[in-house]
């Protein structure tokens, strides 16, 4: 795959100049991961910076008793692995391919060398990391101050924006997440998620079927969240 094909639709590449994009691309290698394959293990040092080219990667943390909290799903154009690369410590989270996925993997030492020689790559990297920090703080704020239906509405809106399929005035979400996974993302348990979905359905924001969730009022759900 050449660089134009690989970088098409990737925000990380679009934000930098052509020469810097070529430098970064030249340092990376394309890696394929099958569904369910582990990419990063929590507690182990990661030596790579990853940019998702296709597929979906789950970024999550596991507690000592085996409970899982999903931070987010990295999709095309998203990146991960920067934490260990920056501080040299073990990764605070795990990354697993949810679907067959392809990533551009850049060795940590190579990326650091590029950051030392290209102010633009360095600036872009820290701007993106700052954005991720803001999202993490927003997640903490949501967990602290918002109730479960509010948090669930926000997750559904995010899913609609990234992978929803338009159907007339409505948006269709394939139910490719289990209730357990959805609860993990929202920070609650499966039973509460079930009640929250029913609440949103009763209030006319969504309808729930076995294979899909149809969002009837996306803008209303956005305001709800």
Coordinates of N, CA and C in Angstrom, one line a residue:
X1 N 0.8 -1.2 0.0 CA 0.0 0.0 0.0 C 0.9 1.3 0.0
X2 N 0.7 2.2 -1.0 CA 1.5 3.4 -1.0 C 0.9 4.4 0.0
X3 N 1.7 5.5 0.2 CA 1.3 6.5 1.2 C -0.1 7.1 0.9
X4 N -0.4 7.6 -0.3 CA -1.7 8.2 -0.5 C -2.9 7.3 -0.2
X5 N -2.7 6.0 -0.5 CA -3.8 5.0 -0.2 C -3.9 4.8 1.3
X6 N -2.7 4.7 2.0 CA -2.7 4.5 3.4 C -3.2 5.7 4.2
X7 N -2.8 6.9 3.8 CA -3.1 8.1 4.6 C -4.5 8.7 4.3
X8 N -5.2 8.2 3.2 CA -6.5 8.8 2.9 C -7.4 8.7 4.0
X9 N -8.0 9.8 4.4 CA -9.0 9.9 5.5 C -8.4 9.8 6.9
X10 N -7.0 9.9 7.0 CA -6.4 9.8 8.3 C -6.1 11.3 8.8
X11 N -6.8 11.7 9.8 CA -6.6 13.1 10.3 C -5.2 13.4 10.7
X12 N -4.5 12.3 11.3 CA -3.2 12.5 11.8 C -2.2 13.0 10.7
X13 N -2.4 12.4 9.5 CA -1.6 12.8 8.3 C -2.0 14.1 7.7
X14 N -3.3 14.3 7.7 CA -3.8 15.5 7.1 C -3.4 16.8 7.8
X15 N -3.1 16.7 9.1 CA -2.7 17.8 9.9 C -1.3 18.3 9.6
X16 N -0.5 17.5 9.0 CA 0.9 17.8 8.8 C 1.3 18.0 7.3
X17 N 2.4 18.7 7.1 CA 2.8 18.9 5.7 C 3.2 17.6 5.0
X18 N 3.2 17.7 3.7 CA 3.5 16.5 2.9 C 4.8 15.8 3.2
X19 N 5.8 16.7 3.4 CA 7.2 16.1 3.6 C 7.2 15.4 5.0
X20 N 6.6 16.0 6.0 CA 6.6 15.4 7.3 C 5.8 14.1 7.3
X21 N 4.7 14.1 6.5 CA 3.8 12.9 6.4 C 4.6 11.8 5.8
X22 N 5.4 12.1 4.8 CA 6.2 11.1 4.1 C 7.3 10.6 5.1
X23 N 7.9 11.5 5.9 CA 8.9 11.0 6.9 C 8.3 10.0 7.8
X24 N 7.1 10.4 8.4 CA 6.5 9.5 9.4 C 6.1 8.2 8.7
X25 N 5.5 8.3 7.5 CA 5.1 7.1 6.8 C 6.3 6.2 6.5
X26 N 7.4 6.8 6.2 CA 8.6 6.0 5.9 C 9.2 5.3 7.1
X27 N 8.9 5.8 8.3 CA 9.4 5.1 9.5 C 8.5 4.0 10.0
X28 N 7.3 4.0 9.4 CA 6.3 3.0 9.9 C 6.2 1.7 9.1
X29 N 5.6 0.7 9.7 CA 5.4 -0.5 8.9 C 3.9 -1.0 9.1
X30 N 3.4 -1.5 8.1 CA 2.0 -2.0 8.2 C 1.9 -3.3 8.9
X31 N 1.0 -3.4 9.9 CA 0.8 -4.6 10.7 C -0.6 -5.0 10.7
X32 N -0.9 -6.3 10.5 CA -2.3 -6.8 10.5 C -2.5 -7.6 11.7
X33 N -3.7 -7.4 12.3 CA -4.1 -8.1 13.5 C -5.5 -8.8 13.3
X34 N -5.6 -10.0 13.6 CA -6.8 -10.7 13.5 C -7.8 -10.3 14.6
X35 N -9.1 -10.5 14.4 CA -10.1 -10.3 15.4 C -9.7 -11.0 16.7
X36 N -9.7 -10.2 17.8 CA -9.4 -10.8 19.1 C -7.9 -10.8 19.4
X37 N -7.0 -10.4 18.5 CA -5.6 -10.4 18.8 C -5.2 -9.2 19.7
X38 N -4.3 -9.5 20.6 CA -3.8 -8.5 21.5 C -2.7 -7.7 20.8
X39 N -2.8 -6.4 21.0 CA -1.8 -5.5 20.4 C -0.9 -4.9 21.5
X40 N -1.5 -4.5 22.6 CA -0.7 -4.0 23.8 C -1.3 -4.7 25.0
X41 N -0.5 -5.2 25.9 CA -0.9 -5.7 27.1 C -0.6 -4.8 28.3
X42 N -1.7 -4.5 29.1 CA -1.5 -3.6 30.2 C -0.4 -4.2 31.1
X43 N 0.4 -3.3 31.6 CA 1.5 -3.7 32.5 C 2.8 -4.1 31.8
X44 N 2.8 -4.1 30.5 CA 4.0 -4.4 29.7 C 4.4 -3.1 28.9
X45 N 5.7 -2.9 28.7 CA 6.1 -1.8 28.0 C 5.9 -1.9 26.5
X46 N 5.3 -0.9 26.0 CA 5.0 -0.9 24.5 C 6.1 -0.1 23.8
X47 N 6.7 -0.6 22.8 CA 7.8 0.1 22.1 C 7.3 0.7 20.8
X48 N 6.0 0.7 20.6 CA 5.4 1.2 19.3 C 4.4 2.2 19.5
X49 N 4.3 3.1 18.5 CA 3.2 4.0 18.4 C 2.3 3.6 17.2
X50 N 1.0 3.4 17.4 CA 0.1 2.8 16.4 C -0.9 3.9 15.9
X51 N -1.1 3.9 14.5 CA -2.1 4.6 13.9 C -3.0 3.6 13.2
X52 N -4.3 3.6 13.5 CA -5.3 2.7 12.9 C -5.6 3.0 11.5
X53 N -5.3 2.1 10.6 CA -5.6 2.3 9.2 C -6.9 1.7 8.8
X54 N -7.3 0.6 9.4 CA -8.7 0.1 9.2 C -9.0 -0.8 10.3
X55 N -10.3 -1.1 10.5 CA -10.8 -2.0 11.6 C -11.1 -1.2 12.8
X56 N -11.1 -1.8 14.0 CA -11.5 -1.2 15.2 C -10.7 -1.9 16.4
X57 N -10.1 -1.1 17.2 CA -9.3 -1.6 18.3 C -9.9 -1.1 19.7
X58 N -10.0 -2.0 20.6 CA -10.6 -1.7 21.9 C -9.4 -1.3 22.8
X59 N -9.6 -0.1 23.4 CA -8.6 0.4 24.4 C -9.3 0.2 25.8
X60 N -8.7 -0.6 26.7 CA -9.4 -0.9 27.9 C -8.4 -1.2 29.1
X61 N -9.0 -1.2 30.2 CA -8.2 -1.5 31.4 C -8.9 -2.6 32.2
X62 N -8.2 -3.5 32.9 CA -8.8 -4.6 33.6 C -8.4 -4.5 35.1
X63 N -9.4 -4.7 36.0 CA -9.2 -4.6 37.4 C -8.6 -6.0 37.9
X64 N -8.2 -6.0 39.1 CA -7.6 -7.2 39.7 C -8.6 -8.3 39.8
X65 N -9.9 -8.0 39.9 CA -10.9 -9.0 40.0 C -11.5 -9.4 38.6
X66 N -10.9 -8.9 37.5 CA -11.3 -9.2 36.2 C -12.3 -8.3 35.5
X67 N -12.8 -7.3 36.2 CA -13.7 -6.4 35.6 C -13.0 -5.5 34.6
X68 N -13.7 -5.1 33.6 CA -13.1 -4.4 32.4 C -13.8 -3.0 32.3
X69 N -12.9 -2.0 32.1 CA -13.5 -0.7 31.7 C -12.9 -0.4 30.3
X70 N -13.8 -0.1 29.4 CA -13.4 0.3 28.0 C -13.4 1.8 28.0
X71 N -12.2 2.3 27.6 CA -12.0 3.7 27.5 C -12.7 4.2 26.2
X72 N -12.3 3.6 25.1 CA -12.9 3.9 23.8 C -12.5 2.9 22.8
X73 N -13.0 3.0 21.6 CA -12.7 2.2 20.5 C -11.9 3.0 19.5
X74 N -10.7 2.7 19.2 CA -9.9 3.4 18.2 C -10.3 2.9 16.8
X75 N -10.6 3.9 16.0 CA -11.1 3.6 14.6 C -10.1 4.2 13.6
X76 N -10.4 4.1 12.4 CA -9.5 4.6 11.3 C -9.1 6.1 11.6
X77 N -7.8 6.3 11.7 CA -7.2 7.6 11.9 C -6.9 7.9 13.4
X78 N -7.4 7.1 14.3 CA -7.0 7.2 15.7 C -5.7 6.6 16.0
X79 N -5.1 6.9 17.1 CA -3.8 6.4 17.4 C -3.8 5.9 18.9
X80 N -2.8 5.1 19.2 CA -2.6 4.7 20.6 C -1.2 4.2 20.8
X81 N -0.8 4.0 22.1 CA 0.6 3.6 22.4 C 1.5 4.7 22.8
X82 N 1.0 5.9 22.8 CA 1.9 7.1 23.0 C 2.3 7.2 24.5
X83 N 1.5 6.6 25.4 CA 1.8 6.8 26.8 C 3.2 6.1 27.2
X84 N 3.4 4.9 26.9 CA 4.6 4.2 27.2 C 5.8 4.8 26.5
X85 N 5.5 5.2 25.2 CA 6.5 5.8 24.4 C 7.1 7.1 25.0
X86 N 6.2 7.9 25.7 CA 6.7 9.1 26.3 C 7.4 9.0 27.6
X87 N 6.9 8.1 28.5 CA 7.5 8.0 29.8 C 8.3 6.8 30.0
X88 N 8.3 5.9 29.1 CA 9.1 4.7 29.2 C 8.6 3.7 30.2
X89 N 7.4 3.9 30.8 CA 6.9 3.0 31.8 C 5.9 2.0 31.1
X90 N 5.5 0.9 31.9 CA 4.6 -0.1 31.3 C 3.3 0.6 30.9
X91 N 2.6 0.0 29.9 CA 1.4 0.6 29.4 C 0.3 0.5 30.5
X92 N -0.5 1.6 30.7 CA -1.5 1.6 31.7 C -2.8 1.0 31.2
X93 N -2.8 0.6 29.9 CA -4.0 0.0 29.3 C -3.7 -1.1 28.3
X94 N -4.7 -1.9 27.9 CA -4.5 -2.9 26.9 C -5.2 -2.4 25.6
X95 N -4.7 -3.0 24.5 CA -5.3 -2.7 23.2 C -5.5 -4.1 22.5
X96 N -6.8 -4.3 22.0 CA -7.1 -5.5 21.3 C -7.9 -5.2 20.1
X97 N -7.6 -6.0 19.0 CA -8.4 -5.8 17.8 C -9.8 -6.4 17.9
X98 N -10.8 -5.6 17.8 CA -12.2 -6.0 17.9 C -12.6 -6.7 16.6
X99 N -12.1 -6.1 15.5 CA -12.3 -6.7 14.2 C -10.9 -6.9 13.5
X100 N -10.9 -7.6 12.4 CA -9.6 -7.6 11.7 C -9.1 -6.2 11.4
X101 N -7.9 -5.9 11.9 CA -7.5 -4.5 11.9 C -6.1 -4.4 11.3
X102 N -5.8 -3.3 10.6 CA -4.5 -2.9 10.1 C -4.1 -1.6 10.7
X103 N -2.8 -1.6 11.2 CA -2.3 -0.4 11.8 C -0.9 0.0 11.2
X104 N -0.6 1.2 11.3 CA 0.8 1.7 10.9 C 1.5 1.7 12.3
X105 N 2.6 0.9 12.4 CA 3.3 0.9 13.6 C 4.7 1.6 13.4
X106 N 4.9 2.6 14.3 CA 6.2 3.3 14.3 C 7.0 3.1 15.6
X107 N 8.2 2.6 15.4 CA 9.0 2.4 16.6 C 9.2 3.6 17.4
X108 N 9.1 3.5 18.8 CA 9.2 4.7 19.6 C 10.4 5.5 19.4
X109 N 11.6 4.9 19.2 CA 12.8 5.6 19.0 C 12.8 6.4 17.7
X110 N 12.2 5.8 16.7 CA 12.1 6.4 15.4 C 11.2 7.7 15.5
X111 N 10.1 7.6 16.2 CA 9.2 8.7 16.3 C 9.8 9.8 17.1
X112 N 10.6 9.5 18.2 CA 11.3 10.5 19.0 C 12.3 11.2 18.1
X113 N 13.0 10.4 17.2 CA 14.0 11.1 16.3 C 13.3 12.1 15.4
X114 N 12.2 11.7 14.9 CA 11.4 12.6 14.0 C 11.0 13.8 14.7
X115 N 10.6 13.7 16.0 CA 10.1 14.8 16.8 C 11.3 15.7 17.1
X116 N 12.5 15.2 17.2 CA 13.7 16.0 17.4 C 14.1 16.8 16.2
X117 N 13.8 16.3 15.0 CA 14.2 16.9 13.8 C 13.1 17.7 13.1
X118 N 11.9 17.5 13.5 CA 10.7 18.2 12.8 C 9.9 18.9 13.9
X119 N 10.0 20.2 14.1 CA 9.1 20.9 15.0 C 7.7 20.7 14.7
X120 N 7.3 20.5 13.4 CA 5.9 20.4 13.1 C 5.3 19.1 13.6
X121 N 6.1 18.0 13.4 CA 5.6 16.7 13.9 C 5.5 16.7 15.5
X122 N 6.5 17.4 16.1 CA 6.5 17.5 17.6 C 5.3 18.3 18.0
X123 N 5.0 19.4 17.4 CA 3.9 20.2 17.7 C 2.6 19.5 17.5
X124 N 2.5 18.8 16.4 CA 1.2 18.0 16.1 C 1.0 16.9 17.1
X125 N 2.1 16.2 17.5 CA 2.0 15.1 18.4 C 1.5 15.6 19.8
X126 N 2.0 16.6 20.3 CA 1.6 17.1 21.6 C 0.2 17.8 21.6
X127 N -0.1 18.3 20.4 CA -1.5 18.9 20.3 C -2.5 17.7 20.4
X128 N -2.2 16.6 19.7 CA -3.1 15.5 19.7 C -3.2 14.8 21.1
X129 N -2.0 14.7 21.7 CA -2.0 14.1 23.1 C -2.7 15.0 24.1
X130 N -2.6 16.3 23.9 CA -3.4 17.2 24.8 C -4.9 17.0 24.6
X131 N -5.3 16.8 23.3 CA -6.7 16.5 23.0 C -7.2 15.3 23.7
X132 N -6.3 14.2 23.7 CA -6.7 13.0 24.4 C -6.8 13.2 25.9
X133 N -5.9 14.0 26.5 CA -6.0 14.3 27.9 C -7.3 15.0 28.2
X134 N -7.7 15.9 27.4 CA -9.0 16.6 27.6 C -10.2 15.6 27.6
X135 N -10.1 14.7 26.7 CA -11.2 13.7 26.6 C -11.2 12.8 27.8
X136 N -10.0 12.5 28.4 CA -10.0 11.7 29.6 C -10.6 12.4 30.8
X137 N -10.2 13.7 30.8 CA -10.8 14.6 31.9 C -12.3 14.7 31.8
X138 N -12.8 14.8 30.5 CA -14.2 14.8 30.3 C -14.9 13.5 30.7
X139 N -14.2 12.4 30.5 CA -14.7 11.1 30.9 C -14.8 11.1 32.4
X140 N -13.8 11.6 33.1 CA -13.9 11.6 34.6 C -15.0 12.5 35.1
X141 N -15.2 13.6 34.4 CA -16.2 14.5 34.7 C -17.6 13.9 34.6
X142 N -17.8 13.2 33.4 CA -19.0 12.5 33.2 C -19.3 11.4 34.2
X143 N -18.3 10.7 34.6 CA -18.5 9.6 35.6 C -18.8 10.2 37.0
X144 N -18.3 11.4 37.2 CA -18.5 12.1 38.5 C -19.9 12.8 38.6
X145 N -20.3 13.4 37.5 CA -21.4 14.3 37.6 C -22.6 13.9 36.8
X146 N -22.5 13.0 35.8 CA -23.6 12.7 35.0 C -24.2 11.3 35.4
X147 N -25.5 11.2 35.3 CA -26.2 9.9 35.6 C -26.0 8.9 34.4
X148 N -26.4 7.7 34.6 CA -26.1 6.6 33.6 C -26.8 6.9 32.2
X149 N -28.1 7.3 32.2 CA -28.8 7.6 30.9 C -28.0 8.7 30.2
X150 N -27.6 9.7 30.9 CA -26.8 10.8 30.2 C -25.5 10.3 29.6
X151 N -24.8 9.5 30.3 CA -23.6 8.9 29.8 C -23.8 8.0 28.6
X152 N -24.9 7.2 28.8 CA -25.2 6.3 27.7 C -25.6 7.0 26.4
X153 N -26.4 8.1 26.6 CA -26.7 8.9 25.4 C -25.5 9.5 24.7
X154 N -24.5 9.9 25.5 CA -23.3 10.4 24.9 C -22.5 9.3 24.1
X155 N -22.5 8.1 24.6 CA -21.9 7.0 23.9 C -22.6 6.7 22.6
X156 N -23.9 6.7 22.7 CA -24.7 6.4 21.5 C -24.5 7.5 20.4
X157 N -24.4 8.7 20.8 CA -24.1 9.8 19.9 C -22.8 9.6 19.2
X158 N -21.8 9.3 20.0 CA -20.4 9.1 19.5 C -20.4 7.9 18.5
X159 N -21.1 6.8 18.8 CA -21.2 5.7 17.9 C -21.9 6.1 16.6
X160 N -23.0 6.9 16.7 CA -23.7 7.3 15.6 C -22.8 8.2 14.7
X161 N -22.0 9.1 15.3 CA -21.1 9.9 14.5 C -20.1 9.2 13.8
X162 N -19.6 8.0 14.4 CA -18.5 7.3 13.8 C -18.9 6.1 12.9
X163 N -20.0 5.5 13.3 CA -20.3 4.3 12.5 C -21.8 4.1 12.2
X164 N -22.6 5.1 12.5 CA -24.0 5.1 12.2 C -24.3 5.1 10.7
X165 N -25.4 4.4 10.4 CA -25.9 4.4 9.0 C -27.2 5.2 8.9
X166 N -27.2 6.2 8.0 CA -28.4 7.0 7.9 C -29.6 6.3 7.2
X167 N -30.8 6.4 7.8 CA -32.0 5.8 7.2 C -33.1 6.8 7.3
X168 N -33.3 7.6 6.2 CA -34.2 8.7 6.3 C -33.7 9.7 7.2
X169 N -34.5 10.1 8.2 CA -34.1 11.1 9.2 C -33.5 10.4 10.4
X170 N -33.5 9.1 10.4 CA -33.0 8.4 11.6 C -31.6 7.8 11.3
X171 N -31.0 7.3 12.4 CA -29.6 6.7 12.3 C -29.7 5.3 12.9
X172 N -29.1 4.4 12.1 CA -29.1 3.0 12.5 C -27.7 2.6 13.1
X173 N -27.7 2.0 14.3 CA -26.5 1.4 14.9 C -26.6 -0.1 14.9
X174 N -25.7 -0.8 14.3 CA -25.6 -2.2 14.5 C -25.3 -2.6 15.9
X175 N -25.9 -3.6 16.5 CA -25.7 -4.0 17.9 C -24.5 -4.9 17.9
X176 N -23.3 -4.4 17.6 CA -22.1 -5.2 17.6 C -21.3 -5.1 19.0
X177 N -22.0 -4.5 20.0 CA -21.5 -4.5 21.3 C -22.4 -5.3 22.2
X178 N -21.9 -6.1 23.1 CA -22.8 -6.7 24.1 C -23.2 -5.7 25.2
X179 N -24.2 -6.0 25.9 CA -24.7 -5.2 27.0 C -23.5 -5.0 28.0
X180 N -22.8 -6.1 28.2 CA -21.6 -6.0 29.1 C -20.6 -5.0 28.6
X181 N -20.3 -5.0 27.3 CA -19.3 -4.0 26.8 C -19.8 -2.6 26.9
X182 N -21.1 -2.4 26.6 CA -21.7 -1.1 26.6 C -21.7 -0.6 28.1
X183 N -22.0 -1.5 29.0 CA -21.9 -1.1 30.4 C -20.5 -0.7 30.8
X184 N -19.5 -1.5 30.3 CA -18.1 -1.2 30.6 C -17.7 0.2 30.1
X185 N -18.2 0.6 29.0 CA -17.9 1.9 28.4 C -18.5 3.0 29.2
X186 N -19.8 2.8 29.7 CA -20.5 3.8 30.5 C -20.1 3.9 31.9
X187 N -19.5 2.8 32.4 CA -19.1 2.7 33.8 C -20.2 2.3 34.8
X188 N -20.9 1.2 34.4 CA -22.0 0.7 35.2 C -22.1 -0.8 35.0
X189 N -23.2 -1.4 35.4 CA -23.4 -2.8 35.2 C -24.5 -3.0 34.1
X190 N -24.6 -4.3 33.7 CA -25.5 -4.6 32.6 C -26.9 -4.3 32.9
X191 N -27.4 -4.6 34.1 CA -28.8 -4.4 34.4 C -29.2 -2.9 34.3
X192 N -28.3 -2.0 34.8 CA -28.5 -0.6 34.7 C -28.6 -0.1 33.3
X193 N -27.7 -0.7 32.4 CA -27.7 -0.3 31.0 C -29.0 -0.7 30.4
X194 N -29.5 -1.9 30.7 CA -30.8 -2.3 30.2 C -31.9 -1.3 30.5
X195 N -31.9 -0.9 31.8 CA -33.0 0.0 32.2 C -32.8 1.4 31.5
X196 N -31.6 1.8 31.3 CA -31.3 3.1 30.7 C -31.7 3.1 29.2
X197 N -31.4 2.0 28.6 CA -31.8 1.8 27.2 C -33.4 1.9 27.1
X198 N -34.0 1.2 28.0 CA -35.5 1.3 28.0 C -36.0 2.7 28.3
X199 N -35.3 3.4 29.1 CA -35.7 4.8 29.5 C -35.6 5.7 28.2
X200 N -34.5 5.6 27.5 CA -34.3 6.4 26.3 C -35.3 6.0 25.2
X201 N -35.7 4.7 25.2 CA -36.7 4.2 24.2 C -38.1 4.8 24.6
X202 N -38.4 4.7 25.9 CA -39.7 5.2 26.3 C -39.8 6.7 26.1
X203 N -38.7 7.5 26.2 CA -38.8 8.9 26.0 C -38.7 9.3 24.5
X204 N -38.6 8.3 23.6 CA -38.7 8.5 22.2 C -37.4 8.9 21.4
X205 N -36.3 8.6 22.1 CA -35.0 8.9 21.4 C -34.6 7.8 20.6
X206 N -34.9 6.5 20.9 CA -34.4 5.4 20.2 C -35.5 4.3 20.2
X207 N -35.3 3.3 19.3 CA -36.0 2.1 19.3 C -35.0 1.0 19.3
X208 N -35.3 -0.1 20.0 CA -34.3 -1.2 20.2 C -34.9 -2.4 19.6
X209 N -34.0 -3.1 18.7 CA -34.3 -4.4 18.1 C -33.2 -5.3 18.4
X210 N -33.4 -6.6 18.1 CA -32.4 -7.6 18.4 C -31.0 -7.2 17.8
X211 N -31.0 -6.8 16.5 CA -29.8 -6.6 15.8 C -29.3 -5.2 15.7
X212 N -30.2 -4.2 16.1 CA -29.8 -2.8 15.9 C -30.5 -1.9 16.9
X213 N -30.0 -0.7 17.0 CA -30.6 0.4 17.7 C -30.9 1.5 16.7
X214 N -32.1 1.9 16.6 CA -32.4 3.0 15.7 C -32.6 4.3 16.5
X215 N -31.8 5.3 16.2 CA -31.8 6.6 16.8 C -32.8 7.5 16.1
X216 N -33.9 7.8 16.8 CA -35.0 8.6 16.2 C -34.8 10.1 16.2
X217 N -34.0 10.5 17.2 CA -33.8 12.0 17.4 C -32.4 12.2 17.8
X218 N -31.5 12.2 16.8 CA -30.0 12.3 17.1 C -29.7 13.6 17.8
X219 N -30.2 14.7 17.3 CA -29.9 16.0 17.9 C -30.5 16.1 19.3
X220 N -31.7 15.6 19.5 CA -32.3 15.5 20.8 C -31.4 14.7 21.8
X221 N -30.9 13.6 21.3 CA -30.0 12.7 22.1 C -28.7 13.4 22.4
X222 N -28.2 14.2 21.4 CA -27.0 15.0 21.6 C -27.2 16.0 22.8
X223 N -28.4 16.7 22.8 CA -28.6 17.6 23.8 C -28.8 16.9 25.2
X224 N -29.5 15.8 25.1 CA -29.7 14.9 26.3 C -28.4 14.6 27.0
X225 N -27.4 14.3 26.2 CA -26.1 13.9 26.7 C -25.3 15.1 27.3

